[in-house]
Amino acid sequence: MKNTIFKNGIIGGIIVSIVMIGMTYFMKTHPNQEPNPIIGFISMLLAFITVIIAIKRVRLDHNGSITFGKAFLTGFGISFVIATIYVLVWLIIFYNFFPDFMEKYSEMVLKNTKPESLAAKTAEMNQMAAWYKSPVMVILLTYAEILPIGIIVSLISALILKKNN
């Protein structure tokens, strides 16, 4: 089962990381255009398809039977590997290639904010900039981007694919 978790997690991590690298490159080369967040979300969902495939594989390996718990733990393990790869790739990008990310991102967001929402959005961006000064917060915020989606996909997949003989 560990082999299945790591293999599918690495495949999913590569999928989501390639898209993140592309979106980061786009943002760095086109600072006046906001990348489409839907693309990032779809890439995460595509990466988490590996959860469904792996749970089905584990079920087949156990004579067509898998409990909800085993299915969820398999999915969660894969999701955690995917999220960890995503976080590691972001840390490499952020600290080595895009250390002014928060400044550029804040500028872009505030430029596209409606005047009536500007004060609240400015406060939000200032809070994020303060958080981004701590490597621990960068890690936690990056996990918070992707891991909840993986947990939801793991729960739904485990509910649908569980089968006791």
PDB file of C-alpha atoms in Angstrom:
ATOM      1  CA  MET A   1       0.000   0.000   0.000  1.00  0.00           C
ATOM      2  CA  LYS A   2       2.899   2.383   0.730  1.00  0.00           C
ATOM      3  CA  ASN A   3       4.161   1.845  -2.802  1.00  0.00           C
ATOM      4  CA  THR A   4       0.725   2.750  -4.192  1.00  0.00           C
ATOM      5  CA  ILE A   5       0.544   5.871  -2.024  1.00  0.00           C
ATOM      6  CA  PHE A   6       3.983   7.126  -3.031  1.00  0.00           C
ATOM      7  CA  LYS A   7       3.663   6.256  -6.723  1.00  0.00           C
ATOM      8  CA  ASN A   8       0.280   7.949  -7.119  1.00  0.00           C
ATOM      9  CA  GLY A   9       1.279  10.822  -4.848  1.00  0.00           C
ATOM     10  CA  ILE A  10       4.376  11.539  -6.898  1.00  0.00           C
ATOM     11  CA  ILE A  11       2.397  11.438 -10.163  1.00  0.00           C
ATOM     12  CA  GLY A  12      -0.223  13.815  -8.728  1.00  0.00           C
ATOM     13  CA  GLY A  13       2.483  16.051  -7.253  1.00  0.00           C
ATOM     14  CA  ILE A  14       4.176  16.340 -10.629  1.00  0.00           C
ATOM     15  CA  ILE A  15       0.885  17.254 -12.319  1.00  0.00           C
ATOM     16  CA  VAL A  16       0.008  20.029  -9.886  1.00  0.00           C
ATOM     17  CA  SER A  17       3.597  21.302  -9.681  1.00  0.00           C
ATOM     18  CA  ILE A  18       3.972  21.655 -13.444  1.00  0.00           C
ATOM     19  CA  VAL A  19       0.859  23.810 -13.579  1.00  0.00           C
ATOM     20  CA  MET A  20       2.013  25.849 -10.556  1.00  0.00           C
ATOM     21  CA  ILE A  21       5.393  26.461 -12.200  1.00  0.00           C
ATOM     22  CA  GLY A  22       3.645  27.582 -15.387  1.00  0.00           C
ATOM     23  CA  MET A  23       1.294  29.907 -13.535  1.00  0.00           C
ATOM     24  CA  THR A  24       4.149  31.371 -11.491  1.00  0.00           C
ATOM     25  CA  TYR A  25       6.173  31.951 -14.646  1.00  0.00           C
ATOM     26  CA  PHE A  26       3.134  33.629 -16.236  1.00  0.00           C
ATOM     27  CA  MET A  27       2.672  35.847 -13.188  1.00  0.00           C
ATOM     28  CA  LYS A  28       6.348  36.808 -13.133  1.00  0.00           C
ATOM     29  CA  THR A  29       6.464  37.620 -16.855  1.00  0.00           C
ATOM     30  CA  HIS A  30       3.033  39.300 -16.979  1.00  0.00           C
ATOM     31  CA  PRO A  31       2.854  41.257 -13.708  1.00  0.00           C
ATOM     32  CA  ASN A  32      -0.197  43.227 -14.811  1.00  0.00           C
ATOM     33  CA  GLN A  33      -2.337  40.154 -15.494  1.00  0.00           C
ATOM     34  CA  GLU A  34      -3.763  37.909 -12.820  1.00  0.00           C
ATOM     35  CA  PRO A  35      -3.493  34.205 -13.645  1.00  0.00           C
ATOM     36  CA  ASN A  36      -6.787  32.361 -13.714  1.00  0.00           C
ATOM     37  CA  PRO A  37      -7.288  30.637 -10.331  1.00  0.00           C
ATOM     38  CA  ILE A  38      -9.654  28.151 -11.974  1.00  0.00           C
ATOM     39  CA  ILE A  39      -6.684  26.685 -13.863  1.00  0.00           C
ATOM     40  CA  GLY A  40      -4.907  26.066 -10.563  1.00  0.00           C
ATOM     41  CA  PHE A  41      -8.004  24.507  -9.021  1.00  0.00           C
ATOM     42  CA  ILE A  42      -8.563  22.235 -12.034  1.00  0.00           C
ATOM     43  CA  SER A  43      -4.914  21.132 -11.927  1.00  0.00           C
ATOM     44  CA  MET A  44      -5.396  20.177  -8.274  1.00  0.00           C
ATOM     45  CA  LEU A  45      -8.496  18.163  -9.120  1.00  0.00           C
ATOM     46  CA  LEU A  46      -6.617  16.445 -11.963  1.00  0.00           C
ATOM     47  CA  ALA A  47      -3.795  15.590  -9.581  1.00  0.00           C
ATOM     48  CA  PHE A  48      -6.274  14.110  -7.114  1.00  0.00           C
ATOM     49  CA  ILE A  49      -7.675  11.765  -9.761  1.00  0.00           C
ATOM     50  CA  THR A  50      -4.711   9.624  -8.724  1.00  0.00           C
ATOM     51  CA  VAL A  51      -6.534   9.140  -5.388  1.00  0.00           C
ATOM     52  CA  ILE A  52      -9.512   7.552  -7.127  1.00  0.00           C
ATOM     53  CA  ILE A  53      -7.315   5.370  -9.321  1.00  0.00           C
ATOM     54  CA  ALA A  54      -5.260   4.184  -6.351  1.00  0.00           C
ATOM     55  CA  ILE A  55      -8.262   3.361  -4.164  1.00  0.00           C
ATOM     56  CA  LYS A  56      -9.740   1.314  -7.019  1.00  0.00           C
ATOM     57  CA  ARG A  57      -6.385  -0.434  -7.443  1.00  0.00           C
ATOM     58  CA  VAL A  58      -6.128  -1.265  -3.736  1.00  0.00           C
ATOM     59  CA  ARG A  59      -9.715  -2.560  -3.802  1.00  0.00           C
ATOM     60  CA  LEU A  60      -8.891  -4.829  -6.757  1.00  0.00           C
ATOM     61  CA  ASP A  61      -5.764  -6.071  -4.976  1.00  0.00           C
ATOM     62  CA  HIS A  62      -7.948  -7.089  -2.009  1.00  0.00           C
ATOM     63  CA  ASN A  63     -10.425  -9.222  -3.973  1.00  0.00           C
ATOM     64  CA  GLY A  64     -12.768  -6.321  -4.732  1.00  0.00           C
ATOM     65  CA  SER A  65     -13.127  -5.320  -1.083  1.00  0.00           C
ATOM     66  CA  ILE A  66     -11.985  -2.197   0.770  1.00  0.00           C
ATOM     67  CA  THR A  67     -13.267  -0.586   3.941  1.00  0.00           C
ATOM     68  CA  PHE A  68     -14.048   3.092   4.188  1.00  0.00           C
ATOM     69  CA  GLY A  69     -11.156   3.531   6.618  1.00  0.00           C
ATOM     70  CA  LYS A  70      -8.572   1.863   4.401  1.00  0.00           C
ATOM     71  CA  ALA A  71      -9.872   3.719   1.345  1.00  0.00           C
ATOM     72  CA  PHE A  72      -9.755   7.059   3.163  1.00  0.00           C
ATOM     73  CA  LEU A  73      -6.272   6.443   4.579  1.00  0.00           C
ATOM     74  CA  THR A  74      -5.016   5.508   1.122  1.00  0.00           C
ATOM     75  CA  GLY A  75      -6.531   8.674  -0.340  1.00  0.00           C
ATOM     76  CA  PHE A  76      -5.280  10.837   2.491  1.00  0.00           C
ATOM     77  CA  GLY A  77      -1.764   9.422   2.162  1.00  0.00           C
ATOM     78  CA  ILE A  78      -1.714  10.199  -1.542  1.00  0.00           C
ATOM     79  CA  SER A  79      -3.170  13.672  -0.904  1.00  0.00           C
ATOM     80  CA  PHE A  80      -0.487  14.355   1.687  1.00  0.00           C
ATOM     81  CA  VAL A  81       2.295  13.304  -0.706  1.00  0.00           C
ATOM     82  CA  ILE A  82       0.802  15.491  -3.463  1.00  0.00           C
ATOM     83  CA  ALA A  83       0.478  18.443  -1.068  1.00  0.00           C
ATOM     84  CA  THR A  84       4.019  17.975   0.240  1.00  0.00           C
ATOM     85  CA  ILE A  85       5.472  17.998  -3.278  1.00  0.00           C
ATOM     86  CA  TYR A  86       3.386  21.100  -4.028  1.00  0.00           C
ATOM     87  CA  VAL A  87       4.718  22.823  -0.896  1.00  0.00           C
ATOM     88  CA  LEU A  88       8.337  21.852  -1.608  1.00  0.00           C
ATOM     89  CA  VAL A  89       8.131  23.100  -5.197  1.00  0.00           C
ATOM     90  CA  TRP A  90       6.566  26.370  -4.009  1.00  0.00           C
ATOM     91  CA  LEU A  91       9.309  26.849  -1.407  1.00  0.00           C
ATOM     92  CA  ILE A  92      11.969  26.386  -4.097  1.00  0.00           C
ATOM     93  CA  ILE A  93      10.205  28.828  -6.425  1.00  0.00           C
ATOM     94  CA  PHE A  94       9.479  31.396  -3.718  1.00  0.00           C
ATOM     95  CA  TYR A  95      12.869  31.502  -2.028  1.00  0.00           C
ATOM     96  CA  ASN A  96      15.018  31.098  -5.155  1.00  0.00           C
ATOM     97  CA  PHE A  97      13.141  32.639  -8.080  1.00  0.00           C
ATOM     98  CA  PHE A  98      10.279  34.808  -6.832  1.00  0.00           C
ATOM     99  CA  PRO A  99      11.153  36.269  -3.413  1.00  0.00           C
ATOM    100  CA  ASP A 100       9.090  39.389  -4.154  1.00  0.00           C
ATOM    101  CA  PHE A 101       5.971  37.305  -4.791  1.00  0.00           C
ATOM    102  CA  MET A 102       3.892  38.883  -2.010  1.00  0.00           C
ATOM    103  CA  GLU A 103       4.669  42.425  -3.177  1.00  0.00           C
ATOM    104  CA  LYS A 104       3.795  41.597  -6.800  1.00  0.00           C
ATOM    105  CA  TYR A 105       0.722  39.599  -5.809  1.00  0.00           C
ATOM    106  CA  SER A 106      -0.521  42.368  -3.498  1.00  0.00           C
ATOM    107  CA  GLU A 107      -0.045  44.991  -6.215  1.00  0.00           C
ATOM    108  CA  MET A 108      -1.965  42.863  -8.703  1.00  0.00           C
ATOM    109  CA  VAL A 109      -4.820  42.109  -6.288  1.00  0.00           C
ATOM    110  CA  LEU A 110      -5.170  45.697  -5.060  1.00  0.00           C
ATOM    111  CA  LYS A 111      -5.085  47.039  -8.623  1.00  0.00           C
ATOM    112  CA  ASN A 112      -8.050  44.810  -9.481  1.00  0.00           C
ATOM    113  CA  THR A 113     -10.018  45.558  -6.299  1.00  0.00           C
ATOM    114  CA  LYS A 114     -13.126  47.734  -6.369  1.00  0.00           C
ATOM    115  CA  PRO A 115     -12.721  51.050  -4.504  1.00  0.00           C
ATOM    116  CA  GLU A 116     -15.352  50.167  -1.877  1.00  0.00           C
ATOM    117  CA  SER A 117     -13.432  46.988  -0.970  1.00  0.00           C
ATOM    118  CA  LEU A 118      -9.953  48.492  -1.113  1.00  0.00           C
ATOM    119  CA  ALA A 119      -9.469  49.099   2.632  1.00  0.00           C
ATOM    120  CA  ALA A 120     -10.470  45.548   3.600  1.00  0.00           C
ATOM    121  CA  LYS A 121      -8.428  43.992   0.791  1.00  0.00           C
ATOM    122  CA  THR A 122      -5.388  46.118   1.731  1.00  0.00           C
ATOM    123  CA  ALA A 123      -5.612  44.877   5.316  1.00  0.00           C
ATOM    124  CA  GLU A 124      -5.889  41.292   4.061  1.00  0.00           C
ATOM    125  CA  MET A 125      -2.834  41.680   1.805  1.00  0.00           C
ATOM    126  CA  ASN A 126      -0.840  43.281   4.646  1.00  0.00           C
ATOM    127  CA  GLN A 127      -1.705  40.315   6.888  1.00  0.00           C
ATOM    128  CA  MET A 128      -0.608  37.845   4.210  1.00  0.00           C
ATOM    129  CA  ALA A 129       2.641  39.790   3.700  1.00  0.00           C
ATOM    130  CA  ALA A 130       3.309  39.593   7.439  1.00  0.00           C
ATOM    131  CA  TRP A 131       2.628  35.859   7.413  1.00  0.00           C
ATOM    132  CA  TYR A 132       4.926  35.360   4.420  1.00  0.00           C
ATOM    133  CA  LYS A 133       7.875  36.666   6.456  1.00  0.00           C
ATOM    134  CA  SER A 134       7.867  33.369   8.372  1.00  0.00           C
ATOM    135  CA  PRO A 135       8.899  30.172   6.534  1.00  0.00           C
ATOM    136  CA  VAL A 136       6.586  28.160   8.803  1.00  0.00           C
ATOM    137  CA  MET A 137       3.624  30.306   7.759  1.00  0.00           C
ATOM    138  CA  VAL A 138       4.578  29.992   4.082  1.00  0.00           C
ATOM    139  CA  ILE A 139       4.501  26.213   4.512  1.00  0.00           C
ATOM    140  CA  LEU A 140       1.177  26.243   6.403  1.00  0.00           C
ATOM    141  CA  LEU A 141      -0.499  28.628   3.954  1.00  0.00           C
ATOM    142  CA  THR A 142       0.675  26.545   1.000  1.00  0.00           C
ATOM    143  CA  TYR A 143      -0.612  23.321   2.577  1.00  0.00           C
ATOM    144  CA  ALA A 144      -3.908  25.161   3.222  1.00  0.00           C
ATOM    145  CA  GLU A 145      -4.228  25.844  -0.516  1.00  0.00           C
ATOM    146  CA  ILE A 146      -4.188  22.214  -1.570  1.00  0.00           C
ATOM    147  CA  LEU A 147      -4.615  19.737   1.290  1.00  0.00           C
ATOM    148  CA  PRO A 148      -8.307  20.478   2.036  1.00  0.00           C
ATOM    149  CA  ILE A 149      -9.175  19.626  -1.569  1.00  0.00           C
ATOM    150  CA  GLY A 150      -7.283  16.353  -1.227  1.00  0.00           C
ATOM    151  CA  ILE A 151      -9.102  15.508   1.994  1.00  0.00           C
ATOM    152  CA  ILE A 152     -12.483  16.172   0.377  1.00  0.00           C
ATOM    153  CA  VAL A 153     -11.588  14.056  -2.681  1.00  0.00           C
ATOM    154  CA  SER A 154     -10.336  11.286  -0.360  1.00  0.00           C
ATOM    155  CA  LEU A 155     -13.573  11.335   1.684  1.00  0.00           C
ATOM    156  CA  ILE A 156     -15.842  11.291  -1.352  1.00  0.00           C
ATOM    157  CA  SER A 157     -13.759   8.598  -3.065  1.00  0.00           C
ATOM    158  CA  ALA A 158     -13.716   6.435   0.064  1.00  0.00           C
ATOM    159  CA  LEU A 159     -17.496   6.768   0.429  1.00  0.00           C
ATOM    160  CA  ILE A 160     -18.138   5.858  -3.199  1.00  0.00           C
ATOM    161  CA  LEU A 161     -15.515   3.130  -3.600  1.00  0.00           C
ATOM    162  CA  LYS A 162     -15.829   1.318  -0.244  1.00  0.00           C
ATOM    163  CA  LYS A 163     -17.029  -2.203  -0.696  1.00  0.00           C
ATOM    164  CA  ASN A 164     -17.156  -4.914   1.933  1.00  0.00           C
ATOM    165  CA  ASN A 165     -17.540  -8.530   0.889  1.00  0.00           C
TER     166      ASN A 165
END
